[in-house]
Amino acid sequence: MAKILKIYPENPQENLVNEVIKTLKNGGLIIYPSDTIYALGCNIFDIKAMEKLAQLKKMKLEKSKFSIICNDLSHLSDFTRPIDTSVFRFLKSHLPGPFTFILEANKSLPLAYKGHKTIGIRVPDHPIPQLIVEKLGHPIASTSIKDDDEILEYSTDPELIAEKYDHLVDIVIDSGYGDNVASTIVDLTSGEPEIIRQGKGIIL
């Protein structure tokens, strides 16, 4: 059964955040809040956890395109090829925020991402995922939670999410109602922003 942890953005309890970190280090899956929708996450360096995440999404790991959640832009060089100053400025002006930016990947990607030519980078404007990444010491893999309902695309109620994923994940972080609009996906591989999916984030 999934453990439900009520962690509030205004004052995240350190002991509960530490429990999330321990779970991630032990290969567990978590559901966490963001500045857009609730999402599934795991340790990017734990291949078994990544396989579980792919299985949960009913896809093969090598075919998956899980985003990487960072708490700032300092991890960019770990996963991406060198980027132009203009692209970096563009990223800096939009992050943290409700965007997923597609960038060219380098050859130092974690094992689960080997062979990927591009990678999606997220820096959510939400204290909880930022704190998780900071305390873990490295980014986490992430994918959105889809709803089976024909009308609703994304679940917003953490209690209903916990009910649905009860036996599939280890921890559900309840941080109140989430949004029902996903991040805007922007391809930056050509150097110019190309919107792949319009979501919550607005490119001016």
Short mmCIF file of the C-alpha atoms (twelve columns), coordinates in Angstrom:
data_MODEL
# 
_entry.id   MODEL 
# 
loop_
_atom_site.group_PDB 
_atom_site.id 
_atom_site.type_symbol 
_atom_site.label_atom_id 
_atom_site.label_alt_id 
_atom_site.label_comp_id 
_atom_site.label_asym_id 
_atom_site.label_seq_id 
_atom_site.Cartn_x 
_atom_site.Cartn_y 
_atom_site.Cartn_z 
_atom_site.pdbx_PDB_model_num 
ATOM 1   C CA . MET A 1   0.000   0.000  0.000   1 
ATOM 2   C CA . ALA A 2   1.135   3.499  -0.803  1 
ATOM 3   C CA . LYS A 3   1.951   5.696  2.157   1 
ATOM 4   C CA . ILE A 4   0.265   9.108  2.006   1 
ATOM 5   C CA . LEU A 5   2.431   11.941 3.297   1 
ATOM 6   C CA . LYS A 6   0.853   15.359 3.776   1 
ATOM 7   C CA . ILE A 7   3.646   17.789 2.941   1 
ATOM 8   C CA . TYR A 8   2.712   21.426 2.605   1 
ATOM 9   C CA . PRO A 9   4.614   23.804 0.278   1 
ATOM 10  C CA . GLU A 10  4.615   26.652 2.793   1 
ATOM 11  C CA . ASN A 11  6.407   24.658 5.479   1 
ATOM 12  C CA . PRO A 12  7.602   21.210 4.310   1 
ATOM 13  C CA . GLN A 13  8.274   18.950 7.307   1 
ATOM 14  C CA . GLU A 14  11.898  17.824 7.114   1 
ATOM 15  C CA . ASN A 15  11.265  14.349 8.541   1 
ATOM 16  C CA . LEU A 16  8.627   13.629 5.870   1 
ATOM 17  C CA . VAL A 17  10.838  14.923 3.060   1 
ATOM 18  C CA . ASN A 18  13.644  12.698 4.400   1 
ATOM 19  C CA . GLU A 19  11.264  9.724  4.212   1 
ATOM 20  C CA . VAL A 20  10.659  10.519 0.527   1 
ATOM 21  C CA . ILE A 21  14.425  10.706 -0.076  1 
ATOM 22  C CA . LYS A 22  14.974  7.343  1.631   1 
ATOM 23  C CA . THR A 23  12.257  5.771  -0.518  1 
ATOM 24  C CA . LEU A 24  13.821  7.144  -3.718  1 
ATOM 25  C CA . LYS A 25  17.268  5.894  -2.684  1 
ATOM 26  C CA . ASN A 26  15.760  2.450  -2.051  1 
ATOM 27  C CA . GLY A 27  14.292  2.265  -5.560  1 
ATOM 28  C CA . GLY A 28  10.736  3.320  -4.689  1 
ATOM 29  C CA . LEU A 29  8.234   5.202  -6.836  1 
ATOM 30  C CA . ILE A 30  6.607   8.409  -5.639  1 
ATOM 31  C CA . ILE A 31  3.744   10.631 -6.708  1 
ATOM 32  C CA . TYR A 32  4.522   14.267 -6.108  1 
ATOM 33  C CA . PRO A 33  2.993   17.728 -6.728  1 
ATOM 34  C CA . SER A 34  4.377   20.297 -9.142  1 
ATOM 35  C CA . ASP A 35  3.491   23.697 -10.537 1 
ATOM 36  C CA . THR A 36  1.291   21.892 -13.087 1 
ATOM 37  C CA . ILE A 37  -0.094  18.402 -12.475 1 
ATOM 38  C CA . TYR A 38  0.691   15.596 -10.056 1 
ATOM 39  C CA . ALA A 39  3.408   13.336 -11.453 1 
ATOM 40  C CA . LEU A 40  5.172   10.009 -10.955 1 
ATOM 41  C CA . GLY A 41  8.850   10.098 -10.091 1 
ATOM 42  C CA . CYS A 42  11.821  7.872  -9.251  1 
ATOM 43  C CA . ASN A 43  15.607  7.837  -8.951  1 
ATOM 44  C CA . ILE A 44  17.128  8.289  -12.443 1 
ATOM 45  C CA . PHE A 45  20.186  6.255  -11.451 1 
ATOM 46  C CA . ASP A 46  18.180  3.214  -10.284 1 
ATOM 47  C CA . ILE A 47  17.566  1.098  -13.381 1 
ATOM 48  C CA . LYS A 48  15.046  -1.186 -11.607 1 
ATOM 49  C CA . ALA A 49  13.021  1.817  -10.434 1 
ATOM 50  C CA . MET A 50  13.092  3.204  -13.978 1 
ATOM 51  C CA . GLU A 51  11.862  -0.146 -15.318 1 
ATOM 52  C CA . LYS A 52  9.012   -0.112 -12.781 1 
ATOM 53  C CA . LEU A 53  8.098   3.400  -13.896 1 
ATOM 54  C CA . ALA A 54  8.047   2.308  -17.546 1 
ATOM 55  C CA . GLN A 55  5.974   -0.755 -16.663 1 
ATOM 56  C CA . LEU A 56  3.481   1.455  -14.852 1 
ATOM 57  C CA . LYS A 57  3.137   3.546  -18.017 1 
ATOM 58  C CA . LYS A 58  2.762   0.323  -20.078 1 
ATOM 59  C CA . MET A 59  5.827   0.983  -22.221 1 
ATOM 60  C CA . LYS A 60  9.341   -0.371 -22.723 1 
ATOM 61  C CA . LEU A 61  12.019  1.584  -20.892 1 
ATOM 62  C CA . GLU A 62  14.052  2.148  -24.064 1 
ATOM 63  C CA . LYS A 63  10.981  3.713  -25.703 1 
ATOM 64  C CA . SER A 64  10.151  5.952  -22.740 1 
ATOM 65  C CA . LYS A 65  10.716  9.687  -22.724 1 
ATOM 66  C CA . PHE A 66  10.679  10.498 -19.041 1 
ATOM 67  C CA . SER A 67  11.523  14.096 -18.194 1 
ATOM 68  C CA . ILE A 68  14.312  14.954 -15.794 1 
ATOM 69  C CA . ILE A 69  13.270  17.138 -12.846 1 
ATOM 70  C CA . CYS A 70  15.959  19.558 -11.647 1 
ATOM 71  C CA . ASN A 71  15.842  22.158 -8.883  1 
ATOM 72  C CA . ASP A 72  17.834  24.680 -10.957 1 
ATOM 73  C CA . LEU A 73  19.918  24.840 -14.148 1 
ATOM 74  C CA . SER A 74  23.161  23.669 -12.525 1 
ATOM 75  C CA . HIS A 75  22.541  20.063 -13.644 1 
ATOM 76  C CA . LEU A 76  22.150  20.953 -17.326 1 
ATOM 77  C CA . SER A 77  25.735  20.106 -18.269 1 
ATOM 78  C CA . ASP A 78  25.334  16.655 -16.648 1 
ATOM 79  C CA . PHE A 79  22.771  15.643 -19.249 1 
ATOM 80  C CA . THR A 80  22.877  18.026 -22.215 1 
ATOM 81  C CA . ARG A 81  25.343  19.047 -24.872 1 
ATOM 82  C CA . PRO A 82  26.822  22.545 -24.539 1 
ATOM 83  C CA . ILE A 83  24.172  25.170 -25.231 1 
ATOM 84  C CA . ASP A 84  24.424  28.648 -26.699 1 
ATOM 85  C CA . THR A 85  24.396  31.658 -24.400 1 
ATOM 86  C CA . SER A 86  21.147  32.835 -25.999 1 
ATOM 87  C CA . VAL A 87  19.462  29.468 -25.292 1 
ATOM 88  C CA . PHE A 88  20.719  29.508 -21.702 1 
ATOM 89  C CA . ARG A 89  19.335  33.025 -21.231 1 
ATOM 90  C CA . PHE A 90  16.008  31.866 -22.664 1 
ATOM 91  C CA . LEU A 91  15.898  28.939 -20.216 1 
ATOM 92  C CA . LYS A 92  16.860  31.179 -17.313 1 
ATOM 93  C CA . SER A 93  14.067  33.623 -18.135 1 
ATOM 94  C CA . HIS A 94  11.420  30.852 -18.152 1 
ATOM 95  C CA . LEU A 95  12.574  28.643 -15.276 1 
ATOM 96  C CA . PRO A 96  11.499  27.739 -12.692 1 
ATOM 97  C CA . GLY A 97  8.167   27.430 -14.467 1 
ATOM 98  C CA . PRO A 98  5.550   25.188 -16.121 1 
ATOM 99  C CA . PHE A 99  7.720   24.141 -19.064 1 
ATOM 100 C CA . THR A 100 9.474   21.019 -20.317 1 
ATOM 101 C CA . PHE A 101 12.404  21.977 -22.536 1 
ATOM 102 C CA . ILE A 102 13.744  19.452 -25.047 1 
ATOM 103 C CA . LEU A 103 17.518  19.747 -25.412 1 
ATOM 104 C CA . GLU A 104 20.227  17.711 -27.128 1 
ATOM 105 C CA . ALA A 105 21.469  14.979 -24.796 1 
ATOM 106 C CA . ASN A 106 25.126  14.229 -24.126 1 
ATOM 107 C CA . LYS A 107 26.717  10.798 -23.721 1 
ATOM 108 C CA . SER A 108 26.772  10.940 -19.912 1 
ATOM 109 C CA . LEU A 109 23.072  10.190 -19.485 1 
ATOM 110 C CA . PRO A 110 22.044  7.684  -16.788 1 
ATOM 111 C CA . LEU A 111 21.843  4.065  -17.995 1 
ATOM 112 C CA . ALA A 112 18.056  4.174  -18.453 1 
ATOM 113 C CA . TYR A 113 18.426  7.018  -20.976 1 
ATOM 114 C CA . LYS A 114 21.281  5.532  -23.000 1 
ATOM 115 C CA . GLY A 115 20.866  6.049  -26.726 1 
ATOM 116 C CA . HIS A 116 18.520  9.030  -26.322 1 
ATOM 117 C CA . LYS A 117 19.502  11.908 -28.579 1 
ATOM 118 C CA . THR A 118 17.337  14.422 -26.712 1 
ATOM 119 C CA . ILE A 119 16.186  14.905 -23.132 1 
ATOM 120 C CA . GLY A 120 13.310  16.816 -21.533 1 
ATOM 121 C CA . ILE A 121 14.318  19.090 -18.659 1 
ATOM 122 C CA . ARG A 122 11.860  20.451 -16.060 1 
ATOM 123 C CA . VAL A 123 12.455  22.900 -13.212 1 
ATOM 124 C CA . PRO A 124 9.018   23.180 -11.559 1 
ATOM 125 C CA . ASP A 125 8.126   26.361 -9.739  1 
ATOM 126 C CA . HIS A 126 7.101   24.396 -6.654  1 
ATOM 127 C CA . PRO A 127 9.083   24.046 -3.410  1 
ATOM 128 C CA . ILE A 128 8.437   20.326 -2.863  1 
ATOM 129 C CA . PRO A 129 10.021  18.828 -6.018  1 
ATOM 130 C CA . GLN A 130 12.802  21.409 -5.733  1 
ATOM 131 C CA . LEU A 131 13.473  20.342 -2.137  1 
ATOM 132 C CA . ILE A 132 13.359  16.630 -3.034  1 
ATOM 133 C CA . VAL A 133 15.960  17.063 -5.781  1 
ATOM 134 C CA . GLU A 134 18.122  19.259 -3.561  1 
ATOM 135 C CA . LYS A 135 18.101  16.772 -0.682  1 
ATOM 136 C CA . LEU A 136 18.513  13.734 -2.953  1 
ATOM 137 C CA . GLY A 137 21.554  15.380 -4.515  1 
ATOM 138 C CA . HIS A 138 20.536  14.775 -8.118  1 
ATOM 139 C CA . PRO A 139 17.463  15.063 -10.394 1 
ATOM 140 C CA . ILE A 140 14.606  12.562 -10.567 1 
ATOM 141 C CA . ALA A 141 12.838  11.012 -13.551 1 
ATOM 142 C CA . SER A 142 9.264   12.114 -14.043 1 
ATOM 143 C CA . THR A 143 6.133   11.361 -16.035 1 
ATOM 144 C CA . SER A 144 2.616   12.716 -15.780 1 
ATOM 145 C CA . ILE A 145 -0.325  10.902 -14.236 1 
ATOM 146 C CA . LYS A 146 -2.987  10.290 -16.839 1 
ATOM 147 C CA . ASP A 147 -6.601  9.796  -15.831 1 
ATOM 148 C CA . ASP A 148 -8.749  6.971  -17.221 1 
ATOM 149 C CA . ASP A 149 -11.761 9.271  -17.269 1 
ATOM 150 C CA . GLU A 150 -12.785 10.291 -20.800 1 
ATOM 151 C CA . ILE A 151 -13.512 13.871 -19.733 1 
ATOM 152 C CA . LEU A 152 -10.700 14.493 -17.236 1 
ATOM 153 C CA . GLU A 153 -7.198  14.089 -18.614 1 
ATOM 154 C CA . TYR A 154 -5.393  14.607 -15.302 1 
ATOM 155 C CA . SER A 155 -6.424  13.848 -11.723 1 
ATOM 156 C CA . THR A 156 -6.210  16.819 -9.349  1 
ATOM 157 C CA . ASP A 157 -7.306  15.277 -6.046  1 
ATOM 158 C CA . PRO A 158 -4.370  13.589 -4.233  1 
ATOM 159 C CA . GLU A 159 -6.749  11.339 -2.264  1 
ATOM 160 C CA . LEU A 160 -8.250  9.941  -5.476  1 
ATOM 161 C CA . ILE A 161 -4.762  9.611  -6.964  1 
ATOM 162 C CA . ALA A 162 -3.630  7.669  -3.874  1 
ATOM 163 C CA . GLU A 163 -6.651  5.396  -4.196  1 
ATOM 164 C CA . LYS A 164 -5.894  4.625  -7.842  1 
ATOM 165 C CA . TYR A 165 -2.146  4.063  -7.390  1 
ATOM 166 C CA . ASP A 166 -2.383  2.453  -3.947  1 
ATOM 167 C CA . HIS A 167 -0.563  -0.778 -4.853  1 
ATOM 168 C CA . LEU A 168 1.583   0.690  -7.631  1 
ATOM 169 C CA . VAL A 169 3.718   3.291  -5.856  1 
ATOM 170 C CA . ASP A 170 5.393   3.609  -2.462  1 
ATOM 171 C CA . ILE A 171 4.546   7.194  -1.502  1 
ATOM 172 C CA . VAL A 172 1.903   9.717  -2.510  1 
ATOM 173 C CA . ILE A 173 2.698   13.266 -1.417  1 
ATOM 174 C CA . ASP A 174 -0.527  15.092 -0.622  1 
ATOM 175 C CA . SER A 175 0.062   18.785 -1.106  1 
ATOM 176 C CA . GLY A 176 -3.532  19.791 -1.735  1 
ATOM 177 C CA . TYR A 177 -5.336  19.928 -5.057  1 
ATOM 178 C CA . GLY A 178 -3.135  19.997 -8.151  1 
ATOM 179 C CA . ASP A 179 -3.647  21.665 -11.507 1 
ATOM 180 C CA . ASN A 180 -5.211  19.888 -14.486 1 
ATOM 181 C CA . VAL A 181 -3.076  21.545 -17.158 1 
ATOM 182 C CA . ALA A 182 0.271   19.952 -18.005 1 
ATOM 183 C CA . SER A 183 3.541   21.745 -18.793 1 
ATOM 184 C CA . THR A 184 4.185   23.377 -22.147 1 
ATOM 185 C CA . ILE A 185 6.725   21.295 -24.108 1 
ATOM 186 C CA . VAL A 186 9.245   23.402 -26.017 1 
ATOM 187 C CA . ASP A 187 11.841  21.952 -28.400 1 
ATOM 188 C CA . LEU A 188 15.094  23.929 -28.231 1 
ATOM 189 C CA . THR A 189 17.297  21.530 -30.230 1 
ATOM 190 C CA . SER A 190 17.441  23.894 -33.210 1 
ATOM 191 C CA . GLY A 191 18.283  26.883 -31.016 1 
ATOM 192 C CA . GLU A 192 14.862  28.428 -31.660 1 
ATOM 193 C CA . PRO A 193 11.862  27.590 -29.438 1 
ATOM 194 C CA . GLU A 194 9.321   25.323 -31.118 1 
ATOM 195 C CA . ILE A 195 6.181   24.540 -29.114 1 
ATOM 196 C CA . ILE A 196 5.432   20.812 -29.276 1 
ATOM 197 C CA . ARG A 197 2.532   20.916 -26.805 1 
ATOM 198 C CA . GLN A 198 0.845   24.035 -25.503 1 
ATOM 199 C CA . GLY A 199 0.199   23.651 -21.794 1 
ATOM 200 C CA . LYS A 200 0.185   25.939 -18.786 1 
ATOM 201 C CA . GLY A 201 3.373   27.833 -19.675 1 
ATOM 202 C CA . ILE A 202 3.148   30.778 -22.067 1 
ATOM 203 C CA . ILE A 203 6.092   31.691 -24.303 1 
ATOM 204 C CA . LEU A 204 5.959   35.428 -24.971 1 
# 
